[in-house]
Structures are given as structure tokens and as C-alpha cells.
JSON list of C-alpha atoms in Angstrom, two decimals:
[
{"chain": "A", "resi": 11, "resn": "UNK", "atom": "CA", "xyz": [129.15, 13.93, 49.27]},
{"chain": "A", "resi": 12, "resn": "UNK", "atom": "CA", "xyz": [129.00, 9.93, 49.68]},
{"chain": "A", "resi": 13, "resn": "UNK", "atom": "CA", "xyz": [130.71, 10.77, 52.94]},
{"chain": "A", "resi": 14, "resn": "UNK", "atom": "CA", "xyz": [128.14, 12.88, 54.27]},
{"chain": "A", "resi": 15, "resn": "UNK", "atom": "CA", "xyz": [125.16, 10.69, 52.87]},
{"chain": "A", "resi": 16, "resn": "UNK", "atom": "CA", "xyz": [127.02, 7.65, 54.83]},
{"chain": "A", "resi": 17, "resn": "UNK", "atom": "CA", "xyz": [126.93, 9.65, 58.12]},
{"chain": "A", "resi": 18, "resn": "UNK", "atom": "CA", "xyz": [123.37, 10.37, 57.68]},
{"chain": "A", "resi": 19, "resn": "UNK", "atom": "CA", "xyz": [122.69, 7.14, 57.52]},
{"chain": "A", "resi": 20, "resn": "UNK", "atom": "CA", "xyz": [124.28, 6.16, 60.30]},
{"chain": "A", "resi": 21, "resn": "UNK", "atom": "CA", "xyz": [123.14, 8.69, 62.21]},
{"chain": "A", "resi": 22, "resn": "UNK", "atom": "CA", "xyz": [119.27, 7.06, 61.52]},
{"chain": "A", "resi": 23, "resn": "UNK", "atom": "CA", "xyz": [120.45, 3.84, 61.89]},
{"chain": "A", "resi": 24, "resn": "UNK", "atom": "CA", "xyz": [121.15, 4.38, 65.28]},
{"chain": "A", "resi": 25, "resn": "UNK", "atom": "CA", "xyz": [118.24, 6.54, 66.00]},
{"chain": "A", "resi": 26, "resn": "UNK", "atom": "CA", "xyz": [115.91, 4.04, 64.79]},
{"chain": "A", "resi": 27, "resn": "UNK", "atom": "CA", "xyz": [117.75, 1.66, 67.19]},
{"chain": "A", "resi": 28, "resn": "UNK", "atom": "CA", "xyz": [117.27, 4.02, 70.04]},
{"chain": "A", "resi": 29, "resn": "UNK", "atom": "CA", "xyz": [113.84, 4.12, 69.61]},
{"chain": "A", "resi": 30, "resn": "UNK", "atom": "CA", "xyz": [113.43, 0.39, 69.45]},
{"chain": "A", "resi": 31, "resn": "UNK", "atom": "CA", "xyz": [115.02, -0.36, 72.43]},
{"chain": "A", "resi": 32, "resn": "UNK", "atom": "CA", "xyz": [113.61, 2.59, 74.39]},
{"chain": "A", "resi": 33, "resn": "UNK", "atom": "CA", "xyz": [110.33, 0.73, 73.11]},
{"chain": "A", "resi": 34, "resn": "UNK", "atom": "CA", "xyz": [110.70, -2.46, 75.00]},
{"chain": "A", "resi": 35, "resn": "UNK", "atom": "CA", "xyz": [107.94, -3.73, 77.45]},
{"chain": "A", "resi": 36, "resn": "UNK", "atom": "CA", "xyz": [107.29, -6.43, 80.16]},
{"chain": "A", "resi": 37, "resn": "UNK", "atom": "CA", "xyz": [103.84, -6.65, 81.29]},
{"chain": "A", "resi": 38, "resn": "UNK", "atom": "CA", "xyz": [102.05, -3.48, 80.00]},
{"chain": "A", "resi": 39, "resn": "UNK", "atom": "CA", "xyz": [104.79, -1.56, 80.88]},
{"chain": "A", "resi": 40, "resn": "UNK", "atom": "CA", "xyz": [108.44, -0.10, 79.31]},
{"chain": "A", "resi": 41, "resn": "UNK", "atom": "CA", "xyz": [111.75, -2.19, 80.39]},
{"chain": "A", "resi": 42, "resn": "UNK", "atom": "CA", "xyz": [112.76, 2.12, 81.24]},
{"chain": "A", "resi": 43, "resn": "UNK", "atom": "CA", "xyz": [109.72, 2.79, 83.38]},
{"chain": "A", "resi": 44, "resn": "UNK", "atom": "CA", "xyz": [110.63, -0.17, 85.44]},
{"chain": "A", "resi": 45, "resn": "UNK", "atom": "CA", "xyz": [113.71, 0.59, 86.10]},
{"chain": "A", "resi": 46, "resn": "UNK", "atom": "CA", "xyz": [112.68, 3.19, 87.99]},
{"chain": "A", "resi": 47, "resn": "UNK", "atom": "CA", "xyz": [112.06, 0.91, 90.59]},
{"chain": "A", "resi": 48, "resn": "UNK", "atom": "CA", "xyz": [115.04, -0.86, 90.89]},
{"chain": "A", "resi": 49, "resn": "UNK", "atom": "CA", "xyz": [116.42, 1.13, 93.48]},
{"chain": "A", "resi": 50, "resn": "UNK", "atom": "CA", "xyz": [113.56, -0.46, 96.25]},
{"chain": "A", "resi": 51, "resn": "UNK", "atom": "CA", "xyz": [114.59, -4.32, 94.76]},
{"chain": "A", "resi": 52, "resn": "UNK", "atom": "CA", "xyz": [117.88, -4.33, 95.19]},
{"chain": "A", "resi": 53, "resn": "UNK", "atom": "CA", "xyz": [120.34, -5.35, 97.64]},
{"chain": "A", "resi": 54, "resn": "UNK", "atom": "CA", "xyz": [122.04, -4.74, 100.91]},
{"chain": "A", "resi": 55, "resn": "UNK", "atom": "CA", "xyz": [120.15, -1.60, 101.36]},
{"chain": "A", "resi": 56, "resn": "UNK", "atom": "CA", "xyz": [117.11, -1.47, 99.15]},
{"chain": "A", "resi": 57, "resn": "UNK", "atom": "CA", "xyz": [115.29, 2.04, 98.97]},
{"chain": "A", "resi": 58, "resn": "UNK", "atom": "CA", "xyz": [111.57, 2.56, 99.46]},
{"chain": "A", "resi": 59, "resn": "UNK", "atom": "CA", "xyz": [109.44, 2.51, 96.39]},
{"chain": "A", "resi": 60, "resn": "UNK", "atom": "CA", "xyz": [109.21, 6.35, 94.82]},
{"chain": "A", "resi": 61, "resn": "UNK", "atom": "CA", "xyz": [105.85, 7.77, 93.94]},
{"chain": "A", "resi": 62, "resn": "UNK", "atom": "CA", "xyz": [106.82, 7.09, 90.26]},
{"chain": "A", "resi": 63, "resn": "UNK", "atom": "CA", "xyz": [107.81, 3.34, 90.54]},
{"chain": "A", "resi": 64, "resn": "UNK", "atom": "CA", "xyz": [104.34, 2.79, 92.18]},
{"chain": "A", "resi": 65, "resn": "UNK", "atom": "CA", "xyz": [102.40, 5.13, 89.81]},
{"chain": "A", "resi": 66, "resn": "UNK", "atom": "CA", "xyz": [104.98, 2.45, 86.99]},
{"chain": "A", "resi": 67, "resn": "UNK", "atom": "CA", "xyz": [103.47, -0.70, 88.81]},
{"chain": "A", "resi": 68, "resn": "UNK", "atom": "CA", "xyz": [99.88, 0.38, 89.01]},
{"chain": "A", "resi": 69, "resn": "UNK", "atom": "CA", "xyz": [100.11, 0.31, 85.31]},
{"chain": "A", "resi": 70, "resn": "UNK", "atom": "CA", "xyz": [101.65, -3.45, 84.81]},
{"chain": "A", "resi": 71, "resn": "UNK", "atom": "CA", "xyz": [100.18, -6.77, 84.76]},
{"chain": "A", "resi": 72, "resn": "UNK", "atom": "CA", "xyz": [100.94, -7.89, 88.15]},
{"chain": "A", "resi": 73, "resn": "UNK", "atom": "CA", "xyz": [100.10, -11.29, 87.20]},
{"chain": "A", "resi": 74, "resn": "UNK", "atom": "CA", "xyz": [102.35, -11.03, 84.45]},
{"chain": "A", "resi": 75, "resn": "UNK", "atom": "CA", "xyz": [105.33, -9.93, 86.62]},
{"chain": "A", "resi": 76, "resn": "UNK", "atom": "CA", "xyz": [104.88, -12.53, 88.91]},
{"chain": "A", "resi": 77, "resn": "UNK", "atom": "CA", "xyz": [105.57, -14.93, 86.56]},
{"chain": "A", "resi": 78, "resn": "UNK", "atom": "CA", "xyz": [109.08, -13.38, 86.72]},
{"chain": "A", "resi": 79, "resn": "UNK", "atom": "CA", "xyz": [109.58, -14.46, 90.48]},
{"chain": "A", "resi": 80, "resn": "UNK", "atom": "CA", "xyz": [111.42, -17.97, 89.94]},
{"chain": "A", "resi": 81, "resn": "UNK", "atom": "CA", "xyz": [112.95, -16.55, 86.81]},
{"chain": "A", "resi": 82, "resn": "UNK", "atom": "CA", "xyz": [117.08, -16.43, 86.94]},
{"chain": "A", "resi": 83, "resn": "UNK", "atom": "CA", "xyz": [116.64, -12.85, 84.89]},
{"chain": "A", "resi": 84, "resn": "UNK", "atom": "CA", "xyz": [115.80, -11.45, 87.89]},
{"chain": "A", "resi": 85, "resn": "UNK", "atom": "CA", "xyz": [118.93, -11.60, 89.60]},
{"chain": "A", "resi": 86, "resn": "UNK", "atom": "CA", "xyz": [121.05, -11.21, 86.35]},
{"chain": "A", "resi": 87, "resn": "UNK", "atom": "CA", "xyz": [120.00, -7.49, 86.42]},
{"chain": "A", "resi": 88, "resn": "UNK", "atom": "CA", "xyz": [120.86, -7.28, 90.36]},
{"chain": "A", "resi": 89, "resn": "UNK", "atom": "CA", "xyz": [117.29, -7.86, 91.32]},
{"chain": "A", "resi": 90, "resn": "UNK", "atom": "CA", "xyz": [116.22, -9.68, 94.25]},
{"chain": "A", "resi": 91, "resn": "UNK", "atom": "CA", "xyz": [112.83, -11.56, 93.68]},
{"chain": "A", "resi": 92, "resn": "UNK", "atom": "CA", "xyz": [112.14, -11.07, 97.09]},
{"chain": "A", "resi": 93, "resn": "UNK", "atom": "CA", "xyz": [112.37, -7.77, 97.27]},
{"chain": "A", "resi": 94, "resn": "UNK", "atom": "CA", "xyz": [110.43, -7.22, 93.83]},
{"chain": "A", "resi": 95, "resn": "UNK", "atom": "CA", "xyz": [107.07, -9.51, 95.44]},
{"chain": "A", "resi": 96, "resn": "UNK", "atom": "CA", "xyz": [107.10, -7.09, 98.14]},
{"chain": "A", "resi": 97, "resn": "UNK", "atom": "CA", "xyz": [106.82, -3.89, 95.97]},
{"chain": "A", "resi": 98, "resn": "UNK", "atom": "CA", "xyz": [102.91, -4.47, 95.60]},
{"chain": "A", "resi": 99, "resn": "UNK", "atom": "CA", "xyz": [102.22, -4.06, 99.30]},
{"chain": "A", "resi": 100, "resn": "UNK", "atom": "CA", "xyz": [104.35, -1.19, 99.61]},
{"chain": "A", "resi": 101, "resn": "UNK", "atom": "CA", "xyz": [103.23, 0.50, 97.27]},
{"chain": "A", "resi": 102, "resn": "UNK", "atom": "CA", "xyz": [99.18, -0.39, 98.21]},
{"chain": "A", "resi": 103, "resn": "UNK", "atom": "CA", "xyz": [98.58, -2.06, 95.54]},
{"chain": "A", "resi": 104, "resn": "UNK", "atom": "CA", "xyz": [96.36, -5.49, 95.37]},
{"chain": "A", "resi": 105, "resn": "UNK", "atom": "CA", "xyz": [98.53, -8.14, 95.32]},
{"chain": "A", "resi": 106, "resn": "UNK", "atom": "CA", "xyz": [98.16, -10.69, 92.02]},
{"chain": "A", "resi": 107, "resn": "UNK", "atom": "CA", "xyz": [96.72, -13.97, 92.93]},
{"chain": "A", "resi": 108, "resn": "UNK", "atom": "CA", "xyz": [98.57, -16.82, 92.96]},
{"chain": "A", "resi": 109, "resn": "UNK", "atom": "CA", "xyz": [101.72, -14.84, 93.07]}
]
């Protein structure tokens, strides 16, 4: 029985920690959602921006994000600033000032 209430638990334990992380966000929007865009930000061959990355970005604080541009995070997840600044005009969005 102690067994069995241990594993229970656990098994919430790491639920709840699930949940947490699935509950990150950067600028108005979840770390998961943004991943979705990763694909058009990173290198040699970076793909187009989907219809769900831009609908994603259309709901962040572009100003926010930009602040990520000089940032060394950026390219410790494989993504090229470069890239990323573009995403705004490819995906017709305004582009944040000062950015």
C-alpha cells in the first residue's frame, strides 16, 4: 500500500512539473508555441515561416523579442538572430521599432 501511494505521488509530481514547464512564456507567448517557428530561424537551410508560427508571432510582444537579438540565448538553442529579425516581414507583420 505505501508502495502504491509512493507511485502516485510521483506520478503528480511529475505531472505538476509537466504542466509548469509546458507553462513557460517569452513575450506574451509559450516557450512551445515558439518553437514552432524554429524551423524558418535556423541554419544552413532555414524554412519559410508556417501559417502557425506567424499566427504565434502576431500574438508576442515584438518589442519584447527584440530585445532577444544581441542575446547569446539565441544561438544556444540553434537560433540565428538574423534569421529570427527577419520573421516579422515575412510573415507581414509591422516590424517593432527600434528593433
Amino acid at each position: 500500500m505505501e508502495a502504491a501511494r509512493n507511485l502516485v505521488l510521483l506520478v503528480v509530481l511529475v505531472l505538476v512539473a509537466v504542466e509548469v514547464s509546458n507553462a513557460q512564456t517569452i513575450c506574451n507567448v509559450s516557450v512551445n508555441n515558439l518553437m514552432t517557428c524554429k524551423p524558418a530561424v535556423t541554419k544552413p537551410n532555414p524554412a519559410r515561416p508556417t501559417k502557425t508560427c506567424c499566427s504565434v508571432l502576431s500574438h508576442a510582444d515584438l518589442g519584447c523579442l527584440c530585445s532577444y537579438k544581441n542575446s547569446n540565448l539565441l544561438p544556444s538553442l540553434g537560433i540565428d538572430p538574423n534569421l529570427a529579425m527577419q520573421l516579422p516581414a515575412k510573415c507581414k507583420l509591422p516590424h517593432p521599432a527600434n528593433c
